mmCIF file of C-alpha atoms in Angstrom:
data_model
loop_
_atom_site.group_PDB
_atom_site.id
_atom_site.type_symbol
_atom_site.label_atom_id
_atom_site.label_comp_id
_atom_site.label_asym_id
_atom_site.label_seq_id
_atom_site.Cartn_x
_atom_site.Cartn_y
_atom_site.Cartn_z
ATOM 1 C CA MET A 1 0.372 -0.246 0.145
ATOM 2 C CA ARG A 2 1.845 3.851 -0.696
ATOM 3 C CA LYS A 3 1.939 5.494 1.599
ATOM 4 C CA GLU A 4 0.485 8.120 2.550
ATOM 5 C CA GLU A 5 2.957 11.452 2.920
ATOM 6 C CA THR A 6 1.002 14.260 6.399
ATOM 7 C CA ILE A 7 -0.328 17.152 6.208
ATOM 8 C CA SER A 8 -0.493 20.587 7.742
ATOM 9 C CA GLY A 9 -3.141 21.675 10.114
ATOM 10 C CA ARG A 10 -4.851 24.346 7.821
ATOM 11 C CA GLN A 11 -4.920 21.854 4.895
ATOM 12 C CA LEU A 12 -7.294 19.499 7.009
ATOM 13 C CA ILE A 13 -9.493 22.769 7.449
ATOM 14 C CA SER A 14 -9.848 22.906 4.531
ATOM 15 C CA LEU A 15 -10.668 19.413 3.484
ATOM 16 C CA VAL A 16 -13.116 19.819 5.705
ATOM 17 C CA VAL A 17 -14.709 22.031 5.028
ATOM 18 C CA MET A 18 -15.257 21.005 1.284
ATOM 19 C CA VAL A 19 -16.798 18.115 2.234
ATOM 20 C CA GLN A 20 -18.719 19.370 4.780
ATOM 21 C CA LEU A 21 -20.350 21.207 2.270
ATOM 22 C CA GLY A 22 -21.556 19.247 -0.468
ATOM 23 C CA THR A 23 -25.038 20.376 -2.267
ATOM 24 C CA GLU A 24 -26.534 21.226 1.166
ATOM 25 C CA VAL A 25 -25.398 24.475 0.682
ATOM 26 C CA LEU A 26 -27.890 25.319 -3.518
ATOM 27 C CA SER A 27 -31.333 22.311 -1.042
ATOM 28 C CA LEU A 28 -30.808 22.693 2.624
ATOM 29 C CA PRO A 29 -33.435 25.617 3.500
ATOM 30 C CA HIS A 30 -36.058 24.401 1.224
ATOM 31 C CA VAL A 31 -35.364 20.741 2.737
ATOM 32 C CA GLU A 32 -35.732 22.657 6.344
ATOM 33 C CA ALA A 33 -38.366 24.536 5.484
ATOM 34 C CA ASP A 34 -40.293 21.818 5.112
ATOM 35 C CA VAL A 35 -39.394 19.354 8.901
ATOM 36 C CA ALA A 36 -38.176 22.180 11.155
ATOM 37 C CA GLY A 37 -40.928 25.479 9.903
ATOM 38 C CA LYS A 38 -39.910 29.214 10.675
ATOM 39 C CA ASP A 39 -36.703 27.999 13.388
ATOM 40 C CA THR A 40 -34.887 26.039 9.762
ATOM 41 C CA TRP A 41 -31.584 28.688 11.858
ATOM 42 C CA LEU A 42 -31.546 26.505 15.016
ATOM 43 C CA ALA A 43 -32.323 24.027 13.618
ATOM 44 C CA VAL A 44 -28.866 23.653 11.524
ATOM 45 C CA LEU A 45 -27.325 25.422 14.522
ATOM 46 C CA LEU A 46 -28.342 22.075 16.455
ATOM 47 C CA ALA A 47 -27.500 19.577 13.226
ATOM 48 C CA GLY A 48 -23.481 21.266 14.387
ATOM 49 C CA LEU A 49 -23.394 21.128 17.800
ATOM 50 C CA ALA A 50 -24.431 18.520 17.108
ATOM 51 C CA ALA A 51 -22.155 17.068 14.478
ATOM 52 C CA GLN A 52 -19.416 18.284 17.199
ATOM 53 C CA VAL A 53 -19.392 16.191 19.348
ATOM 54 C CA GLY A 54 -19.182 13.561 15.877
ATOM 55 C CA ILE A 55 -15.663 15.391 15.425
ATOM 56 C CA ILE A 56 -15.021 14.823 19.309
ATOM 57 C CA LEU A 57 -15.917 10.655 19.443
ATOM 58 C CA LEU A 58 -13.339 9.938 16.910
ATOM 59 C CA TRP A 59 -11.513 12.191 17.519
ATOM 60 C CA TRP A 60 -11.301 10.616 20.751
ATOM 61 C CA LEU A 61 -11.586 7.380 18.937
ATOM 62 C CA GLY A 62 -8.730 8.273 16.896
ATOM 63 C CA SER A 63 -6.094 9.698 19.448
ATOM 64 C CA ARG A 64 -6.156 4.956 20.766
ATOM 65 C CA TYR A 65 -4.750 4.505 17.900
ATOM 66 C CA PRO A 66 -2.190 7.243 17.687
ATOM 67 C CA THR A 67 -0.775 5.045 14.124
ATOM 68 C CA ARG A 68 -2.993 3.783 11.741
ATOM 69 C CA ASN A 69 -6.279 5.297 10.275
ATOM 70 C CA PHE A 70 -9.120 3.779 10.793
ATOM 71 C CA TYR A 71 -9.481 0.729 8.330
ATOM 72 C CA ALA A 72 -6.139 -0.082 9.972
ATOM 73 C CA TYR A 73 -7.213 -0.643 13.015
ATOM 74 C CA LEU A 74 -10.529 -1.834 13.088
ATOM 75 C CA PRO A 75 -9.292 -5.630 12.775
ATOM 76 C CA LEU A 76 -8.063 -4.511 16.490
ATOM 77 C CA ILE A 77 -11.272 -4.241 17.621
ATOM 78 C CA VAL A 78 -12.943 -6.270 16.092
ATOM 79 C CA GLY A 79 -10.807 -9.299 14.309
ATOM 80 C CA LYS A 80 -10.218 -9.610 10.133
ATOM 81 C CA PRO A 81 -13.504 -10.746 9.265
ATOM 82 C CA ILE A 82 -15.762 -8.673 10.372
ATOM 83 C CA GLY A 83 -13.013 -5.534 10.673
ATOM 84 C CA ALA A 84 -12.964 -6.596 6.452
ATOM 85 C CA SER A 85 -16.813 -6.168 6.573
ATOM 86 C CA ILE A 86 -16.869 -2.853 7.614
ATOM 87 C CA ASN A 87 -13.999 -1.684 5.203
ATOM 88 C CA LEU A 88 -16.503 -3.004 1.900
ATOM 89 C CA ILE A 89 -19.533 -1.543 3.846
ATOM 90 C CA PHE A 90 -17.218 2.390 4.212
ATOM 91 C CA GLY A 91 -16.599 1.287 1.024
ATOM 92 C CA CYS A 92 -19.948 0.558 -0.696
ATOM 93 C CA TYR A 93 -21.720 3.734 0.918
ATOM 94 C CA TYR A 94 -18.417 6.171 0.229
ATOM 95 C CA THR A 95 -18.946 5.412 -3.314
ATOM 96 C CA PHE A 96 -22.978 5.299 -3.448
ATOM 97 C CA SER A 97 -22.412 8.272 -1.917
ATOM 98 C CA GLY A 98 -20.245 10.544 -4.073
ATOM 99 C CA LEU A 99 -22.733 9.181 -6.826
ATOM 100 C CA LEU A 100 -25.554 10.159 -4.942
ATOM 101 C CA LEU A 101 -23.428 13.879 -5.582
ATOM 102 C CA THR A 102 -22.639 14.087 -8.454
ATOM 103 C CA LEU A 103 -26.284 12.665 -10.100
ATOM 104 C CA LEU A 104 -27.867 15.650 -7.315
ATOM 105 C CA TYR A 105 -25.860 18.510 -8.650
ATOM 106 C CA SER A 106 -25.668 17.267 -12.271
ATOM 107 C CA ASP A 107 -29.863 17.526 -11.800
ATOM 108 C CA ILE A 108 -29.338 20.892 -10.866
ATOM 109 C CA LEU A 109 -26.767 22.152 -13.601
ATOM 110 C CA LYS A 110 -29.249 20.818 -16.565
ATOM 111 C CA ARG A 111 -32.254 22.618 -14.675
ATOM 112 C CA TRP A 112 -30.694 26.215 -14.239
ATOM 113 C CA LEU A 113 -27.622 25.776 -17.048
ATOM 114 C CA PHE A 114 -27.326 23.265 -19.711
ATOM 115 C CA GLN A 115 -31.293 22.039 -19.998
ATOM 116 C CA LEU A 116 -30.492 20.873 -23.966
ATOM 117 C CA THR A 117 -27.012 19.301 -23.171
ATOM 118 C CA PRO A 118 -27.929 15.347 -21.855
ATOM 119 C CA ARG A 119 -27.542 13.991 -18.253
ATOM 120 C CA TRP A 120 -25.105 11.774 -18.821
ATOM 121 C CA VAL A 121 -22.502 13.821 -20.683
ATOM 122 C CA LEU A 122 -22.863 16.487 -17.159
ATOM 123 C CA ILE A 123 -21.929 12.997 -15.212
ATOM 124 C CA LEU A 124 -18.965 11.979 -17.165
ATOM 125 C CA MET A 125 -17.071 15.571 -16.851
ATOM 126 C CA LEU A 126 -17.950 15.172 -12.955
ATOM 127 C CA LEU A 127 -16.395 12.050 -11.953
ATOM 128 C CA LEU A 128 -13.664 11.697 -14.824
ATOM 129 C CA VAL A 129 -12.640 14.771 -12.806
ATOM 130 C CA CYS A 130 -13.026 14.031 -9.313
ATOM 131 C CA GLY A 131 -11.722 9.884 -10.421
ATOM 132 C CA TYR A 132 -8.726 11.992 -12.093
ATOM 133 C CA ALA A 133 -8.293 12.943 -8.444
ATOM 134 C CA ALA A 134 -8.972 10.816 -5.862
ATOM 135 C CA THR A 135 -6.240 9.005 -7.333
ATOM 136 C CA SER A 136 -3.932 11.517 -5.686
ATOM 137 C CA THR A 137 -2.089 11.056 -2.191
ATOM 138 C CA LEU A 138 -4.047 12.591 0.623
ATOM 139 C CA ARG A 139 -1.358 15.163 0.421
ATOM 140 C CA GLN A 140 -2.148 16.435 -2.432
ATOM 141 C CA LEU A 141 -5.805 16.377 -2.124
ATOM 142 C CA ALA A 142 -5.650 18.825 0.812
ATOM 143 C CA ASN A 143 -2.865 20.656 -1.693
ATOM 144 C CA ILE A 144 -6.329 21.318 -4.466
ATOM 145 C CA SER A 145 -9.118 21.617 -1.479
ATOM 146 C CA GLN A 146 -6.046 24.051 -0.156
ATOM 147 C CA THR A 147 -6.881 25.753 -3.196
ATOM 148 C CA PHE A 148 -10.728 25.142 -4.133
ATOM 149 C CA MET A 149 -11.498 27.661 -0.850
ATOM 150 C CA VAL A 150 -10.935 30.482 -2.096
ATOM 151 C CA PHE A 151 -14.563 29.277 -4.322
ATOM 152 C CA ALA A 152 -15.929 28.239 -0.657
ATOM 153 C CA TYR A 153 -15.537 32.192 -0.174
ATOM 154 C CA ILE A 154 -16.210 33.807 -3.057
ATOM 155 C CA SER A 155 -19.425 31.667 -3.250
ATOM 156 C CA PHE A 156 -20.093 33.102 0.273
ATOM 157 C CA LEU A 157 -19.352 36.680 -0.132
ATOM 158 C CA LEU A 158 -22.433 36.276 -3.382
ATOM 159 C CA ILE A 159 -24.667 34.835 -1.232
ATOM 160 C CA VAL A 160 -24.383 37.499 1.317
ATOM 161 C CA PHE A 161 -24.128 39.783 -0.673
ATOM 162 C CA SER A 162 -26.831 39.509 -2.878
ATOM 163 C CA GLY A 163 -29.175 38.162 -0.417
ATOM 164 C CA PHE A 164 -28.606 41.650 2.045
ATOM 165 C CA TYR A 165 -31.770 43.899 0.317
ATOM 166 C CA GLY A 166 -35.295 42.444 0.878
ATOM 167 C CA LEU A 167 -34.833 40.359 3.801
ATOM 168 C CA ASP A 168 -37.785 40.451 5.804
ATOM 169 C CA VAL A 169 -36.958 39.725 10.447
ATOM 170 C CA ARG A 170 -40.695 39.218 10.635
ATOM 171 C CA ASN A 171 -40.161 36.237 7.910
ATOM 172 C CA LEU A 172 -39.020 34.686 11.332
ATOM 173 C CA LEU A 173 -40.968 34.995 13.930
ATOM 174 C CA PRO A 174 -42.428 32.919 16.693
ATOM 175 C CA VAL A 175 -39.631 31.228 17.661
ATOM 176 C CA LEU A 176 -40.476 28.333 18.449
ATOM 177 C CA GLN A 177 -44.685 28.215 17.196
ATOM 178 C CA ASP A 178 -44.562 24.885 17.424
ATOM 179 C CA GLY A 179 -42.338 23.547 19.870
ATOM 180 C CA TRP A 180 -38.608 21.197 20.383
ATOM 181 C CA TYR A 181 -40.483 17.984 17.608
ATOM 182 C CA PRO A 182 -40.384 20.303 14.868
ATOM 183 C CA ILE A 183 -37.289 21.315 15.181
ATOM 184 C CA MET A 184 -35.648 17.960 16.590
ATOM 185 C CA LYS A 185 -36.910 16.931 13.042
ATOM 186 C CA GLY A 186 -35.096 19.391 11.438
ATOM 187 C CA VAL A 187 -31.277 18.290 13.396
ATOM 188 C CA TYR A 188 -31.623 14.916 12.269
ATOM 189 C CA THR A 189 -32.411 15.835 8.973
ATOM 190 C CA ALA A 190 -29.796 19.288 8.191
ATOM 191 C CA PHE A 191 -26.894 16.870 10.391
ATOM 192 C CA SER A 192 -25.654 15.139 7.133
ATOM 193 C CA ALA A 193 -25.413 18.663 5.264
ATOM 194 C CA TYR A 194 -22.430 18.438 8.566
ATOM 195 C CA VAL A 195 -20.596 14.752 7.240
ATOM 196 C CA GLY A 196 -18.168 14.663 6.379
ATOM 197 C CA TYR A 197 -16.019 15.472 9.308
ATOM 198 C CA ASP A 198 -15.779 12.079 9.141
ATOM 199 C CA LEU A 199 -12.477 12.554 6.423
ATOM 200 C CA LEU A 200 -10.856 12.551 10.388
ATOM 201 C CA LEU A 201 -11.247 8.136 10.874
ATOM 202 C CA TYR A 202 -7.989 7.976 8.060
ATOM 203 C CA ALA A 203 -6.175 11.304 8.101
ATOM 204 C CA TYR A 204 -5.831 10.809 11.722
ATOM 205 C CA PRO A 205 -3.120 10.145 12.274
ATOM 206 C CA TYR A 206 -1.919 12.097 8.964
ATOM 207 C CA VAL A 207 -1.915 15.079 10.713
ATOM 208 C CA GLN A 208 1.344 16.819 11.391
ATOM 209 C CA THR A 209 0.601 18.764 14.541
ATOM 210 C CA PRO A 210 2.705 18.708 18.384
ATOM 211 C CA SER A 211 -0.088 17.902 20.184
ATOM 212 C CA LYS A 212 -3.572 16.167 19.011
ATOM 213 C CA LYS A 213 -5.744 18.018 20.542
ATOM 214 C CA LYS A 214 -4.851 20.626 18.451
ATOM 215 C CA LEU A 215 -6.234 18.483 15.714
ATOM 216 C CA LEU A 216 -9.609 18.444 17.579
ATOM 217 C CA LEU A 217 -9.370 22.702 17.091
ATOM 218 C CA TRP A 218 -8.239 22.457 13.720
ATOM 219 C CA MET A 219 -11.243 19.816 13.335
ATOM 220 C CA SER A 220 -13.729 22.094 14.748
ATOM 221 C CA LEU A 221 -12.934 25.602 13.442
ATOM 222 C CA ALA A 222 -14.257 23.442 10.237
ATOM 223 C CA ASN A 223 -17.242 22.768 11.823
ATOM 224 C CA ALA A 224 -17.522 26.474 12.898
ATOM 225 C CA PHE A 225 -16.550 27.270 9.727
ATOM 226 C CA THR A 226 -19.671 24.468 7.900
ATOM 227 C CA GLY A 227 -22.263 26.279 9.474
ATOM 228 C CA VAL A 228 -21.755 29.104 10.183
ATOM 229 C CA PHE A 229 -22.314 28.846 6.254
ATOM 230 C CA TYR A 230 -25.083 27.188 6.541
ATOM 231 C CA ILE A 231 -27.278 29.061 9.002
ATOM 232 C CA ALA A 232 -25.644 32.414 7.181
ATOM 233 C CA VAL A 233 -27.961 30.812 3.630
ATOM 234 C CA CYS A 234 -30.922 29.343 5.758
ATOM 235 C CA LEU A 235 -31.228 32.930 7.525
ATOM 236 C CA ILE A 236 -30.945 34.619 4.396
ATOM 237 C CA CYS A 237 -33.247 32.618 2.875
ATOM 238 C CA SER A 238 -35.665 32.146 4.807
ATOM 239 C CA MET A 239 -35.977 36.446 6.010
ATOM 240 C CA LYS A 240 -36.275 36.677 1.543
ATOM 241 C CA PHE A 241 -39.573 34.326 1.242
ATOM 242 C CA ASN A 242 -42.121 33.124 3.342
ATOM 243 C CA LEU A 243 -42.076 29.336 3.855
ATOM 244 C CA THR A 244 -44.707 29.228 1.530
ATOM 245 C CA GLN A 245 -42.171 29.822 -0.928
ATOM 246 C CA LEU A 246 -39.554 27.805 0.489
ATOM 247 C CA THR A 247 -40.937 23.802 0.131
ATOM 248 C CA LEU A 248 -41.375 25.477 -3.232
ATOM 249 C CA ILE A 249 -38.373 26.169 -4.639
ATOM 250 C CA PRO A 250 -35.841 23.470 -4.777
ATOM 251 C CA GLU A 251 -32.592 25.215 -4.457
ATOM 252 C CA PRO A 252 -33.389 29.661 -3.776
ATOM 253 C CA ILE A 253 -30.516 30.443 -2.859
ATOM 254 C CA ILE A 254 -30.220 30.335 -6.346
ATOM 255 C CA PHE A 255 -33.432 31.767 -7.446
ATOM 256 C CA ILE A 256 -31.903 35.414 -5.053
ATOM 257 C CA LEU A 257 -29.120 34.587 -7.382
ATOM 258 C CA LYS A 258 -30.823 34.903 -10.247
ATOM 259 C CA ASN A 259 -33.233 38.144 -9.710
ATOM 260 C CA TYR A 260 -29.785 39.274 -8.638
ATOM 261 C CA GLN A 261 -28.588 42.664 -10.851
ATOM 262 C CA ILE A 262 -25.679 44.498 -10.450
ATOM 263 C CA GLN A 263 -23.974 46.158 -13.531
ATOM 264 C CA ILE A 264 -20.464 45.528 -13.064
ATOM 265 C CA LEU A 265 -21.735 41.323 -13.036
ATOM 266 C CA GLN A 266 -24.954 39.426 -15.096
ATOM 267 C CA SER A 267 -25.812 35.849 -14.133
ATOM 268 C CA ILE A 268 -24.204 35.406 -10.899
ATOM 269 C CA ASP A 269 -26.484 33.038 -10.824
ATOM 270 C CA ILE A 270 -24.454 31.034 -14.099
ATOM 271 C CA LEU A 271 -21.037 32.842 -11.871
ATOM 272 C CA PHE A 272 -21.919 31.043 -8.874
ATOM 273 C CA LEU A 273 -23.004 27.268 -10.444
ATOM 274 C CA ILE A 274 -19.360 27.913 -11.831
ATOM 275 C CA PHE A 275 -17.581 27.899 -8.741
ATOM 276 C CA TYR A 276 -19.516 25.668 -7.598
ATOM 277 C CA VAL A 277 -18.567 22.798 -9.206
ATOM 278 C CA CYS A 278 -14.968 23.028 -7.386
ATOM 279 C CA ILE A 279 -17.022 23.135 -4.455
ATOM 280 C CA VAL A 280 -18.413 19.531 -5.498
ATOM 281 C CA SER A 281 -16.057 17.982 -7.097
ATOM 282 C CA ALA A 282 -14.190 17.900 -3.996
ATOM 283 C CA THR A 283 -16.348 16.778 -1.431
ATOM 284 C CA VAL A 284 -16.681 13.643 -4.635
ATOM 285 C CA TYR A 285 -12.935 12.845 -4.851
ATOM 286 C CA VAL A 286 -12.967 13.205 -0.656
ATOM 287 C CA TYR A 287 -15.541 10.342 -1.096
ATOM 288 C CA PHE A 288 -14.178 8.473 -4.417
ATOM 289 C CA PHE A 289 -10.714 8.893 -2.297
ATOM 290 C CA MET A 290 -11.660 7.353 1.281
ATOM 291 C CA ALA A 291 -13.384 4.036 -1.242
ATOM 292 C CA ALA A 292 -10.798 3.170 -2.252
ATOM 293 C CA LYS A 293 -8.080 3.641 1.044
ATOM 294 C CA ALA A 294 -11.604 1.325 1.851
ATOM 295 C CA PHE A 295 -10.810 -1.418 -0.200
ATOM 296 C CA VAL A 296 -7.013 -1.778 -0.584
ATOM 297 C CA HIS A 297 -7.772 -1.828 3.149
ATOM 298 C CA LEU A 298 -9.485 -5.276 2.931
ATOM 299 C CA ARG A 299 -6.254 -6.944 3.461
ATOM 300 C CA SER A 300 -3.864 -6.356 5.748
ATOM 301 C CA GLN A 301 -1.120 -6.122 2.919
ATOM 302 C CA GLY A 302 -3.455 -4.024 0.760
ATOM 303 C CA LEU A 303 -5.839 -6.001 -1.644
ATOM 304 C CA GLY A 304 -5.089 -4.087 -4.534
ATOM 305 C CA LYS A 305 -4.834 -0.312 -5.961
ATOM 306 C CA GLN A 306 -5.987 2.571 -5.723
ATOM 307 C CA HIS A 307 -6.071 4.242 -9.201
ATOM 308 C CA VAL A 308 -7.585 0.675 -9.570
ATOM 309 C CA TRP A 309 -10.166 1.325 -7.625
ATOM 310 C CA VAL A 310 -11.426 4.081 -8.354
ATOM 311 C CA TRP A 311 -10.969 3.565 -11.650
ATOM 312 C CA THR A 312 -13.232 1.089 -11.116
ATOM 313 C CA MET A 313 -15.679 3.535 -8.768
ATOM 314 C CA VAL A 314 -16.059 5.828 -11.226
ATOM 315 C CA GLY A 315 -16.829 2.543 -14.183
ATOM 316 C CA VAL A 316 -20.649 1.821 -11.289
ATOM 317 C CA CYS A 317 -20.930 5.870 -10.820
ATOM 318 C CA LEU A 318 -21.335 6.058 -14.269
ATOM 319 C CA ILE A 319 -23.448 2.737 -15.572
ATOM 320 C CA GLY A 320 -25.302 3.464 -11.675
ATOM 321 C CA GLY A 321 -26.391 7.795 -12.958
ATOM 322 C CA PHE A 322 -28.357 5.627 -16.434
ATOM 323 C CA PHE A 323 -30.599 4.156 -14.518
ATOM 324 C CA MET A 324 -31.138 6.830 -11.674
ATOM 325 C CA ARG A 325 -32.864 8.940 -14.006
ATOM 326 C CA LYS A 326 -35.797 10.609 -11.283
ATOM 327 C CA ARG A 327 -35.794 13.302 -9.651
ATOM 328 C CA ASN A 328 -37.559 12.323 -6.386
ATOM 329 C CA ASP A 329 -35.746 8.826 -6.732
ATOM 330 C CA ILE A 330 -32.517 10.086 -6.428
ATOM 331 C CA LEU A 331 -33.992 11.487 -3.436
ATOM 332 C CA GLN A 332 -34.942 8.466 -1.825
ATOM 333 C CA PHE A 333 -31.969 7.809 -1.860
ATOM 334 C CA SER A 334 -30.547 10.552 0.182
ATOM 335 C CA SER A 335 -32.554 10.276 2.561
ATOM 336 C CA ILE A 336 -32.095 6.688 2.547
ATOM 337 C CA GLN A 337 -28.403 7.632 2.586
ATOM 338 C CA ASP A 338 -29.081 10.119 6.235
ATOM 339 C CA ILE A 339 -29.924 7.250 8.278
ATOM 340 C CA VAL A 340 -26.984 5.417 6.592
ATOM 341 C CA SER A 341 -24.238 8.173 7.629
ATOM 342 C CA ILE A 342 -25.945 8.005 11.179
ATOM 343 C CA THR A 343 -25.037 5.061 11.372
ATOM 344 C CA LEU A 344 -21.798 4.682 10.631
ATOM 345 C CA VAL A 345 -20.434 8.092 11.732
ATOM 346 C CA VAL A 346 -22.207 7.945 15.300
ATOM 347 C CA GLY A 347 -23.064 4.737 15.959
ATOM 348 C CA LEU A 348 -20.256 2.786 14.686
ATOM 349 C CA PRO A 349 -17.783 4.949 16.076
ATOM 350 C CA VAL A 350 -19.600 4.620 19.929
ATOM 351 C CA ILE A 351 -19.453 0.372 19.686
ATOM 352 C CA LEU A 352 -16.209 0.736 18.085
ATOM 353 C CA LEU A 353 -15.441 3.789 21.957
ATOM 354 C CA ILE A 354 -17.239 1.006 23.591
ATOM 355 C CA ILE A 355 -15.325 -2.389 22.367
ATOM 356 C CA SER A 356 -12.058 -0.873 22.301
ATOM 357 C CA GLY A 357 -12.831 0.708 26.088
ATOM 358 C CA LEU A 358 -13.775 -2.901 26.592
ATOM 359 C CA ARG A 359 -11.017 -4.739 25.920
ATOM 360 C CA GLY A 360 -8.729 -1.703 26.270
ATOM 361 C CA ALA A 361 -7.548 -2.306 22.982
ATOM 362 C CA GLY A 362 -5.334 0.762 21.478
ATOM 363 C CA ARG A 363 -3.789 1.612 25.113
ATOM 364 C CA ASN A 364 0.487 -0.021 24.154
ATOM 365 C CA GLU A 365 -0.060 2.664 21.131
ATOM 366 C CA ILE A 366 -0.437 5.834 22.892
#
């Protein structure tokens, strides 16, 4: 297996932020409006705090095996057969996540920009670019993501400035109109937007830091940046549209950008979607990278090569794109993915921590 190079804390922040953003920025206000109503921003805030708890769990688990990544130390906790099975599940999960994200964004591009372009062309272009990037090392991915962070900043500024006018704070009132139950449902729905911090499972031993407590700080900063991004988007959309409008517009932030006109720039929505391709691509290629690493670790001495697994996944995803054509079907699969994400990113680490604590596994490595 290829030996990974270390990455810096700043590179880790860039990687985590890019993976967390995905397409949720575009659709989260619409999705949350159906669940949390006017308290969308509060549900997203609480989901971010829940993700922070998840980060602490993964950091705690990784601190027991500071010299190994998740795929390597998993067999030490549950044994080789079960460990290989879990690695296989993670590989399939990340592959499917990359496919869903590609399908979702290609659907957005087709509806807003490329109505006459065949859908498979958009999918193929995204998969080829992301596949090529996913064959790189962790440090190379971190360098690319660090460069792409400028597009995240630009996208955030475009959203804030375009949505600054015509806001009505009364759309946010009254707070807690229907109690806490809709908000808790909204937290569950919004939590998937923060999934991506699980990159720490693999990256933990490769982050160059004088103190592992600082690693937790860097992860927290990345999660905080993502949270501010999401909350700002939800607040702007909630104050710009009433609840009925939000439930009808799938990507309200693009609608805002489309109707915002300034003399210097025209068609800001097109500019935003082009910039956002870089963010979506960063999310997809990290998913493919994580999937390839999971497949390679099916055996302790390695199984196959990373680039072979990556291009195999690209081929499988391209074929899958021909079968998953309807938007409703893609959204249904996304809801299933949310359940799987919580199970693998939250539930499984808790179980592994308990087993590791009972068996005392990993203590000799600290």
